Coordinates of C-alpha atoms and ligand atoms in Angstrom, one line a residue:
X1 CA 0.0 0.0 -0.1
X2 CA 1.5 3.2 -1.0
X3 CA 0.2 6.8 -0.4
X4 CA 0.0 9.0 -3.4
X5 CA 0.8 12.0 -0.9
X6 CA -1.4 14.1 1.5
X7 CA -4.3 12.1 3.0
X8 CA -5.2 10.5 -0.3
X9 CA -4.4 6.8 -0.1
X10 CA -5.0 5.6 -3.7
X11 CA -3.2 2.3 -3.5
X12 CA -4.7 1.2 -0.3
X13 CA -6.8 -1.7 -0.8
X14 CA -8.6 -2.9 2.4
X15 CA -8.6 -6.6 1.3
X16 CA -5.2 -6.9 1.9
X17 CA -5.5 -6.6 5.5
X18 CA -7.8 -9.5 5.7
X19 CA -6.4 -12.9 6.5
X20 CA -6.6 -15.9 4.3
X21 CA -9.6 -17.4 6.4
X22 CA -11.5 -13.7 6.6
X23 CA -11.1 -14.1 2.8
X24 CA -12.5 -17.4 2.4
X25 CA -15.4 -16.7 4.6
X26 CA -15.9 -13.5 2.7
X27 CA -16.3 -15.7 -0.3
X28 CA -18.9 -17.8 1.0
X29 CA -20.7 -14.7 2.3
X30 CA -20.6 -13.2 -1.1
X31 CA -22.2 -16.6 -2.6
X32 CA -24.7 -16.4 -0.2
X33 CA -25.2 -12.8 -0.7
X34 CA -25.7 -13.3 -4.4
X35 CA -28.0 -16.3 -4.0
X36 CA -30.3 -14.3 -1.8
X37 CA -30.1 -11.1 -3.9
X38 CA -28.7 -8.9 -1.2
X39 CA -26.5 -6.6 -3.4
X40 CA -28.0 -3.4 -4.6
X41 CA -26.8 -0.4 -6.7
X42 CA -26.5 3.1 -5.8
X43 CA -26.2 5.8 -8.6
X44 CA -24.0 8.7 -8.2
X45 CA -25.1 11.7 -10.5
X46 CA -22.6 13.1 -13.0
X47 CA -22.9 16.9 -13.8
X48 CA -22.3 18.4 -17.1
X49 CA -19.6 21.2 -16.5
X50 CA -21.3 23.4 -19.2
X51 CA -25.1 22.5 -18.5
X52 CA -24.5 22.5 -14.8
X53 CA -27.2 19.5 -14.8
X54 CA -27.1 16.0 -14.3
X55 CA -25.9 14.2 -17.4
X56 CA -25.5 10.9 -16.4
X57 CA -25.0 8.4 -13.5
X58 CA -22.3 5.9 -12.3
X59 CA -23.9 2.5 -11.0
X60 CA -22.0 1.4 -7.7
X61 CA -22.5 -1.9 -6.0
X62 CA -23.7 -1.8 -2.5
X63 CA -23.8 -4.5 -0.1
X64 CA -26.2 -3.8 2.9
X65 CA -26.1 -5.8 6.0
X66 CA -28.6 -6.7 8.6
X67 CA -27.8 -4.2 10.8
X68 CA -28.2 -1.3 8.5
X69 CA -24.4 -1.0 7.6
X70 CA -22.9 -1.5 4.2
X71 CA -19.8 -3.6 3.6
X72 CA -18.0 -1.1 1.3
X73 CA -17.2 -2.4 -2.4
X74 CA -13.4 -1.5 -1.9
X75 CA -13.8 -4.6 0.5
X76 CA -16.0 -7.1 -1.4
X77 CA -15.2 -6.1 -5.1
X78 CA -11.5 -7.3 -5.0
X79 CA -12.2 -10.4 -3.2
X80 CA -15.0 -11.3 -5.8
X81 CA -12.5 -10.5 -8.6
X82 CA -9.8 -13.0 -6.9
X83 CA -12.4 -15.8 -6.6
X84 CA -14.0 -15.0 -10.1
X85 CA -17.7 -14.2 -8.5
X86 CA -17.3 -10.8 -10.2
X87 CA -18.9 -12.4 -13.0
X88 CA -21.9 -13.5 -11.4
X89 CA -21.9 -10.4 -9.5
X90 CA -21.7 -8.0 -12.6
X91 CA -24.6 -10.1 -14.0
X92 CA -26.7 -9.1 -11.0
X93 CA -25.6 -5.9 -11.0
X94 CA -26.5 -5.3 -14.7
X95 CA -29.9 -6.7 -14.4
X96 CA -30.6 -4.1 -11.6
X97 CA -29.3 -1.4 -13.8
X98 CA -31.3 -2.7 -16.6
X99 CA -34.7 -2.4 -14.4
X100 CA -33.8 1.0 -13.2
X101 CA -33.1 2.5 -16.8
X102 CA -36.3 3.9 -17.4
X103 CA -36.5 6.0 -14.1
X104 CA -32.9 7.2 -14.4
X105 CA -33.9 8.5 -17.8
X106 CA -36.5 10.7 -16.1
X107 CA -34.2 11.9 -13.5
X108 CA -31.5 12.9 -16.0
X109 CA -31.6 16.3 -16.9
X110 CA -29.8 16.6 -20.4
X111 CA -31.3 15.5 -23.6
X112 CA -29.5 12.2 -23.4
X113 CA -28.8 10.6 -20.2
X114 CA -26.0 7.9 -19.8
X115 CA -25.6 5.3 -17.1
X116 CA -22.2 3.9 -16.6
X117 CA -21.2 0.6 -15.2
X118 CA -18.1 -0.9 -13.8
X119 CA -16.9 -4.0 -15.5
X120 CA -13.8 -5.9 -14.5
X121 CA -11.1 -7.4 -16.5
X122 CA -12.3 -10.9 -15.8
X123 CA -15.9 -10.1 -17.2
X124 CA -14.2 -9.8 -20.5
X125 CA -12.4 -13.0 -20.6
X126 CA -15.8 -14.8 -19.7
X127 CA -17.9 -13.9 -22.4
X128 CA -21.2 -14.1 -20.7
X129 CA -21.0 -10.4 -19.6
X130 CA -20.9 -9.3 -23.2
X131 CA -24.0 -10.7 -24.3
X132 CA -25.7 -9.3 -21.4
X133 CA -24.3 -5.8 -22.0
X134 CA -25.8 -6.2 -25.5
X135 CA -29.2 -6.5 -24.0
X136 CA -28.9 -3.8 -21.6
X137 CA -27.9 -1.7 -24.2
X138 CA -31.0 -2.7 -26.3
X139 CA -33.0 -1.8 -23.2
X140 CA -31.1 1.4 -22.8
X141 CA -31.9 2.7 -26.4
X142 CA -35.7 2.2 -25.8
X143 CA -35.2 4.8 -22.8
X144 CA -32.9 7.0 -25.0
X145 CA -30.2 6.2 -22.6
X146 CA -26.7 5.6 -23.4
X147 CA -24.9 2.6 -21.8
X148 CA -21.3 3.4 -20.8
X149 CA -18.8 0.9 -19.3
X150 CA -15.8 1.9 -17.3
X151 CA -12.8 -0.4 -17.7
X152 CA -9.4 0.3 -15.8
X153 CA -6.0 0.4 -17.8
X154 CA -5.2 -3.1 -16.3
X155 CA -7.2 -4.6 -18.9
X156 CA -5.1 -3.6 -21.6
X157 CA -2.0 -5.0 -19.8
X158 CA -3.6 -8.5 -19.4
X159 CA -4.6 -9.1 -22.8
X160 CA -3.8 -6.4 -25.5
X161 CA -5.6 -7.6 -28.6
X162 CA -8.9 -9.4 -27.4
X163 CA -10.1 -6.7 -24.9
X164 CA -9.5 -4.2 -27.5
X165 CA -11.3 -6.1 -30.2
X166 CA -14.3 -6.6 -27.6
X167 CA -14.4 -3.0 -26.8
X168 CA -14.4 -2.0 -30.4
X169 CA -17.2 -4.4 -30.9
X170 CA -19.3 -2.7 -28.0
X171 CA -18.5 0.5 -29.6
X172 CA -19.7 -0.2 -32.6
X173 CA -23.3 -1.2 -31.0
X174 CA -23.2 2.4 -29.8
X175 CA -21.9 1.4 -26.1
X176 CA -19.5 3.9 -24.7
X177 CA -16.3 3.0 -23.2
X178 CA -14.8 4.8 -20.4
X179 CA -11.2 4.4 -18.9
X180 CA -11.6 4.8 -15.0
X181 CA -9.2 6.0 -12.6
X182 CA -7.0 7.4 -15.2
X183 CA -3.6 8.3 -14.1
X184 CA -3.3 5.9 -10.9
X185 CA -2.7 2.7 -12.8
X186 CA 0.1 1.8 -15.1
X187 CA -1.0 4.1 -17.7
X188 CA 1.6 5.6 -19.9
X189 CA 0.2 8.6 -21.3
X190 CA 1.7 7.4 -24.4
X191 CA -0.9 4.5 -24.6
X192 CA -3.8 6.6 -24.4
X193 CA -4.2 7.5 -28.0
X194 CA -4.3 3.9 -29.0
X195 CA -6.9 2.8 -26.7
X196 CA -10.7 2.3 -28.1
X197 CA -12.1 4.6 -25.5
X198 CA -14.7 7.7 -25.7
X199 CA -14.1 9.0 -21.9
X200 CA -11.3 9.5 -19.8
X201 CA -12.2 9.6 -16.1
X202 CA -9.5 11.4 -14.1
X203 CA -9.1 9.7 -10.9
X204 CA -9.8 11.8 -7.7
X205 CA -6.2 11.6 -6.4
X206 CA -5.3 13.9 -9.3
X207 CA -7.2 16.7 -8.3
X208 CA -7.0 16.3 -4.5
X209 CA -4.2 18.8 -4.5
X210 CA -4.9 21.7 -6.7
X211 CA -2.3 24.4 -5.6
X212 CA -1.1 26.0 -8.9
X213 CA 2.6 25.5 -9.3
X214 CA 2.7 22.1 -7.3
X215 CA 3.9 19.2 -9.5
X216 CA 0.6 17.4 -8.5
X217 CA -1.3 20.5 -10.1
X218 CA 0.8 20.3 -13.3
X219 CA 0.2 16.6 -13.7
X220 CA -3.7 16.7 -13.4
X221 CA -3.4 20.0 -15.8
X222 CA -1.3 18.1 -18.4
X223 CA -3.2 14.9 -18.4
X224 CA -6.4 16.7 -18.9
X225 CA -5.2 18.8 -21.6
X226 CA -4.0 15.5 -23.5
X227 CA -7.2 13.8 -23.0
X228 CA -8.8 16.6 -24.5
X229 CA -6.5 17.1 -27.3
X230 CA -7.0 13.4 -28.1
X231 CA -10.6 14.4 -28.4
X232 CA -11.7 12.3 -25.4
X233 CA -14.4 13.3 -23.1
X234 CA -13.2 14.1 -19.7
X235 CA -14.8 13.2 -16.5
X236 CA -13.3 14.5 -13.3
X237 CA -13.8 12.4 -10.3
X238 CA -14.1 13.5 -6.8
X239 CA -15.0 17.0 -7.1
X240 CA -15.6 18.0 -3.3
X241 CA -14.7 21.9 -3.4
X242 CA -15.6 24.9 -5.1
X243 CA -12.0 25.4 -6.3
X244 CA -12.3 21.9 -7.8
X245 CA -15.3 23.0 -9.7
X246 CA -13.7 26.2 -10.8
X247 CA -10.6 24.0 -12.2
X248 CA -12.8 21.7 -14.2
X249 CA -14.7 24.7 -15.6
X250 CA -11.3 26.4 -16.5
X251 CA -10.0 23.2 -18.2
X252 CA -13.4 22.7 -19.9
X253 CA -13.8 19.3 -18.8
X254 CA -17.0 17.6 -19.9
X255 CA -18.4 16.4 -16.8
X256 CA -17.9 16.3 -13.0
X257 CA -18.5 13.7 -10.3
X258 CA -18.1 14.1 -6.5
X259 CA -19.6 14.8 -3.5
X260 CA -19.7 18.7 -4.0
X261 CA -22.6 17.6 -6.2
X262 CA -24.2 14.4 -5.1
X263 CA -23.3 11.2 -3.2
X264 CA -24.1 7.7 -4.5
X265 CA -27.8 7.2 -3.9
X266 CA -30.5 4.8 -4.0
X267 CA -32.9 5.2 -7.2
X268 CA -35.7 6.0 -4.6
X269 CA -33.9 8.8 -3.1
X270 CA -32.9 10.1 -6.3
X271 CA -36.4 10.2 -7.2
X272 CA -37.1 12.2 -4.1
X273 CA -34.6 14.7 -5.0
X274 CA -35.9 15.3 -8.3
X275 CA -39.3 16.3 -6.8
X276 CA -37.8 18.7 -4.4
Ligands
C2E1 P1 -14.6 3.9 -8.7 O1 -15.2 3.1 -9.9 O2 -13.7 4.8 -8.9 O3 -15.9 4.7 -8.1 C1 -16.0 6.0 -7.6 C2 -15.7 6.0 -6.2 O4 -15.6 7.4 -5.6 C3 -17.1 5.4 -5.3 O5 -16.6 4.7 -4.4 C4 -17.5 6.8 -5.1 O6 -18.5 6.7 -4.1 C5 -16.5 7.4 -4.8 N1 -16.6 8.8 -4.7 C6 -17.4 9.9 -5.6 N2 -17.2 11.0 -5.4 C7 -16.4 11.2 -4.5 C8 -16.0 12.3 -3.7 O7 -16.2 13.3 -4.1 N3 -15.1 12.1 -2.7 C9 -14.8 10.8 -2.4 N4 -13.6 10.7 -1.3 N5 -15.1 9.7 -2.9 C10 -15.9 9.9 -4.1 P2 -17.3 3.1 -3.8 O8 -18.5 3.2 -4.3 O9 -17.0 2.9 -2.6 O10 -16.6 2.3 -4.9 C11 -15.3 2.0 -4.8 C12 -14.8 1.4 -5.9 O11 -15.2 -0.1 -6.0 C13 -15.1 1.7 -7.2 O12 -14.3 2.9 -7.5 C14 -15.0 0.6 -8.2 O13 -13.6 0.4 -8.5 C15 -15.6 -0.7 -7.3 N6 -16.8 -0.7 -7.5 C16 -17.9 -0.1 -7.2 N7 -19.1 -1.0 -7.7 C17 -18.6 -1.7 -8.6 C18 -19.0 -2.7 -9.6 O14 -20.5 -2.8 -9.7 N8 -18.5 -3.5 -10.2 C19 -17.1 -3.3 -10.3 N9 -16.3 -4.2 -11.0 N10 -16.3 -2.5 -9.4 C20 -17.1 -1.7 -8.3
CA2 CA1 -15.7 3.6 -12.0
CA3 CA1 -13.1 5.9 -10.7
CA4 CA1 -11.4 5.0 -7.9

């Protein structure tokens, strides 16, 4: 676990703190959780920088517990990835998203709303998810909603050609592809222009320290400029302050996601918010 400076510990993964036995029992619990449909999805609205209204949503897995608490995805997702359970879990999440799309379309405030789903690399090696994505995409089209998937750069490390081909095929159908957490992975900026992606999501670690003149600032600034120059849409994650918002405006990023605007919420809560 490595810190990227400040309080922002990007490389920290809670699963690393679990013992072998704890992980084993977590695997069993995840299976039980999936069998009894315990996993749910929250949606975090994403705000257009120009329009200043909700342009899309990111779907984020939630695992509520009987005592009212949540096990954070930072704990169960890495384990589900290690055990392969992420494939089934993603299927369940996509099914929820599919059901929720018509309502998300109503809450979205731009002409066309998009819904973004995180897809782990393992889901690409097991083809089932791709068929499901096509189904959800068809469903989304009926509601005039764009389906987007978020992949991490590690996808392109594991397997250079076939993942790219799959992404190209999905894009040809009209599914948008976003690179998630850009900047904290292996990425080489030089790789960016070769990747079949429409959207770059700038990791919040990049904008956590926005003091002009600092190296961190220069890196964020340069990464965003590069992405924009490559004609990618840029979404900045982790916008929490007015200063970060101003930075996104100034850089002319396309959209912003962060607690400054909205926290991830259950669909029912989002519906209430709309009628405020
Ligand atoms: P992510 O894909 O980078 O998702 C964004 C995370 O940042 C979410 O954490 C979100 O709640 C959080 N976030 C959003 N705005 C802010 C902000 O302004 N400040 C701060 N401090 N945090 C903010 P969450 O929901 O805990 O998810 C953590 C990670 O778990 C996700 O990071 C993603 O990598 C993974 N994950 C969540 N749901 C899924 C899923 O359905 N499938 C897969 N494969 N991974 C998922
Ligand atoms: Ca994401
Ligand atoms: Ca992210
Ligand atoms: Ca992240």
